[in-house]
Amino acid sequence: MRIYILLTQTTSVLTKVIKFCTKTPYNHASLAFDARLEYTYSFGRVNPNDPLIGGFAHERLDAGVFKDATCQLLSLDVTPEQYAKMRERVAYIEANQLKYKYNFIGLFGIPFNFNLNRKYAYFCSQFVSQVLQEVGLFPEDFPSHLVKPTDLVEHVNLKVEYQGSLAAYLELAGAPAFPEREADVLLRRKLLFMPFRVLFVPIKVAKVGTTTLKTSRRYLNQSRKYITEKIFQDEQSG
C-alpha cells in the first residue's frame, strides 16, 4: 500500500510567516491516502477562503490559497497495518477536531530549537511527522514540534512523484470535485474565532500592494447572524 506527502508553496500571510521561520522552499505539508489527493489532511485553514479559522482540515486543493500553489508530491510504500493505523489516527482527530487547534505559536520555536509544543495543537509538518512516528516511519528521536516540511524529505525514504503546478497535477490525476466543508463544523469554528474577529479587525493586503481595512461592524453583524443560525439549528434538532 502507498501513502503520499504533499508539500506546497502558497503565498498567504501565514505561509510567508512559516517560510520565514523554517527557511525552506515549501511552507506546507499534507498527508494523503490516494494519488488523486481526494483524501488529503493537515493543519491549516479549515476554510480555504478564510485565513482566520485554523485547525485540522480535510483539505480542498482546488480553492483559496491552493489555487495557484506549486507543489512536490512524494510517495512511500507502507504495510497494510501501517496504512490502517494512520487512517485510524487521522479519523480520530477528524472526529474530535473541535478540540484541536493550529499551533501558530509553535512555529516560532523552530528557528531557536525551542519547545513550544502545546497539547491538542499542531502545525502542518508537526502533524504529518507525528502520524508517521506512530507507525515507525519517522525517527522517534526527532521532536515533531521542530519538524519542518523539508525534514520529511530528508528523514523518510520518499519517492518524488510530481513537481510543479498543483492545479495542473489535479487535472492530470483526474481529481474529483472537492466537497465543501460541513456547514455545522464551519459554523462552530466561526463562533470560536468570532471574538478575535471583533477585537482585531483583519487587514487584507491586495495583490497590487494596497491595503484595505475591513470594518468591525461587518464582523459584529456576522456574529449576530451566526449565533442566530446556531440557535435556530439547535431548536430544529431539539
XYZ file of C-alpha atoms in Angstrom:
238
model
C 0.000 0.000 0.000
C 1.114 3.569 -0.532
C 0.717 6.928 1.186
C 1.571 10.383 -0.126
C 3.083 13.519 1.345
C 2.197 16.732 -0.437
C 4.481 19.740 0.020
C 3.084 23.040 -1.235
C 4.241 26.610 -1.652
C 1.489 29.211 -1.310
C 1.537 32.979 -0.903
C -0.751 33.624 2.075
C 0.387 35.764 5.004
C 0.532 32.721 7.297
C 2.627 30.669 4.902
C 5.018 33.594 4.487
C 5.455 33.544 8.272
C 6.071 29.793 8.105
C 8.636 30.232 5.343
C 10.391 32.925 7.380
C 10.547 30.621 10.428
C 11.505 27.419 8.622
C 13.737 28.811 5.821
C 12.501 26.087 3.455
C 11.242 26.184 -0.176
C 7.913 24.573 0.741
C 5.851 26.030 3.559
C 3.030 23.496 3.936
C 2.861 19.715 4.320
C -0.146 17.425 3.994
C -0.737 13.712 4.388
C -2.644 11.985 1.569
C -4.001 8.470 1.209
C -4.529 8.344 -2.556
C -2.722 9.552 -5.674
C -5.671 11.710 -6.774
C -5.371 13.619 -3.473
C -9.021 13.216 -2.598
C -8.146 12.239 0.978
C -5.594 14.875 1.998
C -5.249 16.067 5.594
C -3.239 18.618 7.506
C -3.427 21.501 9.969
C -4.030 24.893 8.427
C -7.050 26.722 7.055
C -10.307 24.935 7.788
C -11.935 27.024 5.062
C -9.569 27.732 2.126
C -11.006 31.242 1.731
C -10.797 32.261 5.396
C -7.337 32.861 6.920
C -8.611 33.276 10.483
C -10.106 29.827 11.011
C -7.285 27.356 11.619
C -7.166 23.777 12.804
C -7.470 20.255 11.455
C -8.565 20.215 7.814
C -9.641 17.703 5.197
C -8.218 19.977 2.570
C -9.782 21.408 -0.551
C -6.919 21.716 -3.007
C -8.904 23.485 -5.724
C -9.732 26.659 -3.815
C -8.305 29.523 -1.781
C -4.528 29.701 -1.394
C -4.075 26.327 -3.116
C -5.400 27.519 -6.496
C -2.045 28.985 -7.582
C 0.219 26.795 -5.441
C 3.283 24.918 -6.601
C 3.897 21.518 -5.114
C 6.038 18.434 -4.724
C 4.199 15.133 -4.363
C 6.090 12.302 -2.675
C 5.096 8.697 -2.051
C 6.037 5.963 0.395
C 5.203 2.264 0.401
C 3.778 1.087 3.723
C 2.388 -2.149 5.136
C -1.388 -2.673 5.387
C -1.043 -2.443 9.189
C 0.762 0.907 8.991
C -1.766 2.229 6.486
C -4.711 1.179 8.644
C -3.183 2.664 11.796
C -2.533 6.016 10.097
C -6.062 6.154 8.722
C -7.395 5.340 12.176
C -5.327 8.093 13.785
C -6.427 10.707 11.264
C -10.063 9.605 11.589
C -9.858 10.040 15.362
C -8.520 13.596 15.045
C -11.181 14.436 12.468
C -13.933 13.100 14.730
C -12.634 15.273 17.599
C -11.421 18.188 15.527
C -13.035 20.950 17.581
C -10.640 20.336 20.471
C -7.595 20.559 18.175
C -6.020 23.903 17.357
C -3.459 25.263 14.932
C -0.106 25.565 16.699
C 0.797 29.024 15.400
C 2.952 29.812 18.440
C 4.908 26.607 17.931
C 6.220 27.855 14.585
C 8.388 30.412 16.346
C 10.174 27.700 18.324
C 11.650 26.100 15.193
C 14.386 28.679 14.380
C 15.579 28.647 18.001
C 15.252 24.889 18.579
C 12.867 25.706 21.415
C 9.982 23.572 22.642
C 6.716 25.447 22.194
C 4.717 22.240 21.988
C 1.062 22.546 23.032
C -1.496 19.883 23.826
C -4.048 19.328 21.065
C -2.255 21.802 18.797
C -0.277 21.120 15.633
C 1.177 22.911 12.681
C 1.236 21.054 9.360
C 4.615 19.261 9.397
C 4.276 18.562 13.118
C 1.034 16.704 12.435
C 2.403 14.725 9.469
C 5.617 13.719 11.232
C 3.788 12.606 14.374
C 1.424 10.366 12.395
C 4.476 8.851 10.678
C 6.290 8.447 14.009
C 3.409 6.465 15.461
C 3.912 3.742 12.840
C 7.720 3.809 12.847
C 8.204 5.756 9.595
C 9.875 8.853 11.058
C 12.751 8.991 13.596
C 11.330 8.906 17.124
C 14.232 10.983 18.464
C 13.301 13.914 16.186
C 10.784 16.068 18.151
C 7.711 16.622 15.991
C 7.382 20.231 17.184
C 10.688 21.025 15.427
C 9.943 19.291 12.122
C 9.940 21.467 9.009
C 8.242 20.345 5.770
C 11.590 19.564 4.129
C 12.669 17.452 7.143
C 10.085 14.935 5.999
C 12.031 14.526 2.757
C 15.403 14.276 4.473
C 14.407 11.678 7.078
C 11.990 9.453 5.158
C 12.803 7.396 2.052
C 10.286 9.137 -0.181
C 9.887 8.864 -3.944
C 9.190 12.015 -5.952
C 6.024 11.505 -7.988
C 5.480 15.025 -9.304
C 6.769 18.575 -9.020
C 5.154 21.686 -10.444
C 1.736 23.346 -10.504
C -0.752 21.793 -8.081
C -3.705 22.700 -10.307
C -2.012 21.001 -13.277
C -1.450 17.849 -11.236
C -5.069 17.702 -10.076
C -6.209 17.930 -13.687
C -3.668 15.325 -14.775
C -4.636 12.928 -11.977
C -8.356 13.370 -12.594
C -9.012 14.603 -9.087
C -12.692 14.603 -8.085
C -14.629 17.702 -7.152
C -13.687 18.510 -3.598
C -16.674 18.709 -1.236
C -17.439 21.789 0.805
C -16.657 21.603 4.494
C -19.552 20.537 6.688
C -21.651 23.618 7.432
C -22.033 22.734 11.117
C -18.261 22.384 11.615
C -17.567 25.700 9.900
C -20.277 27.448 11.922
C -18.837 26.245 15.222
C -15.332 27.230 14.119
C -16.556 30.701 13.166
C -18.216 31.113 16.557
C -14.986 30.101 18.304
C -12.992 32.667 16.323
C -15.580 35.453 16.449
C -14.087 37.281 19.490
C -10.794 37.503 17.606
C -12.567 38.893 14.557
C -14.363 41.577 16.566
C -11.380 42.698 18.642
C -8.768 42.564 15.894
C -10.108 43.807 12.581
C -8.225 41.910 9.833
C -6.036 43.750 7.350
C -6.115 42.358 3.837
C -3.223 43.255 1.589
C -4.297 43.395 -2.050
C -2.115 41.846 -4.760
C -1.363 45.284 -6.201
C 0.191 46.271 -2.895
C -2.638 48.413 -1.496
C -4.032 47.745 1.956
C -7.732 47.675 2.777
C -9.214 47.705 6.246
C -12.458 45.802 6.790
C -14.728 47.414 9.358
C -15.556 45.668 12.606
C -19.261 46.404 12.034
C -19.325 43.680 9.369
C -17.960 41.131 11.798
C -20.363 42.174 14.544
C -23.225 41.604 12.104
C -21.746 38.231 11.160
C -21.531 37.320 14.830
C -25.235 38.018 15.330
C -26.069 36.047 12.186
C -24.018 33.004 13.196
C -25.445 32.963 16.719
C -28.994 33.258 15.346
C -28.340 30.389 12.913
C -26.917 28.232 15.694
C -29.929 28.849 17.944
C -32.261 28.012 15.053
C -30.366 24.782 14.318
C -30.485 23.750 17.967
C -34.239 24.411 18.092
C -34.782 22.407 14.921
C -32.696 19.453 16.161
C -34.411 19.577 19.545
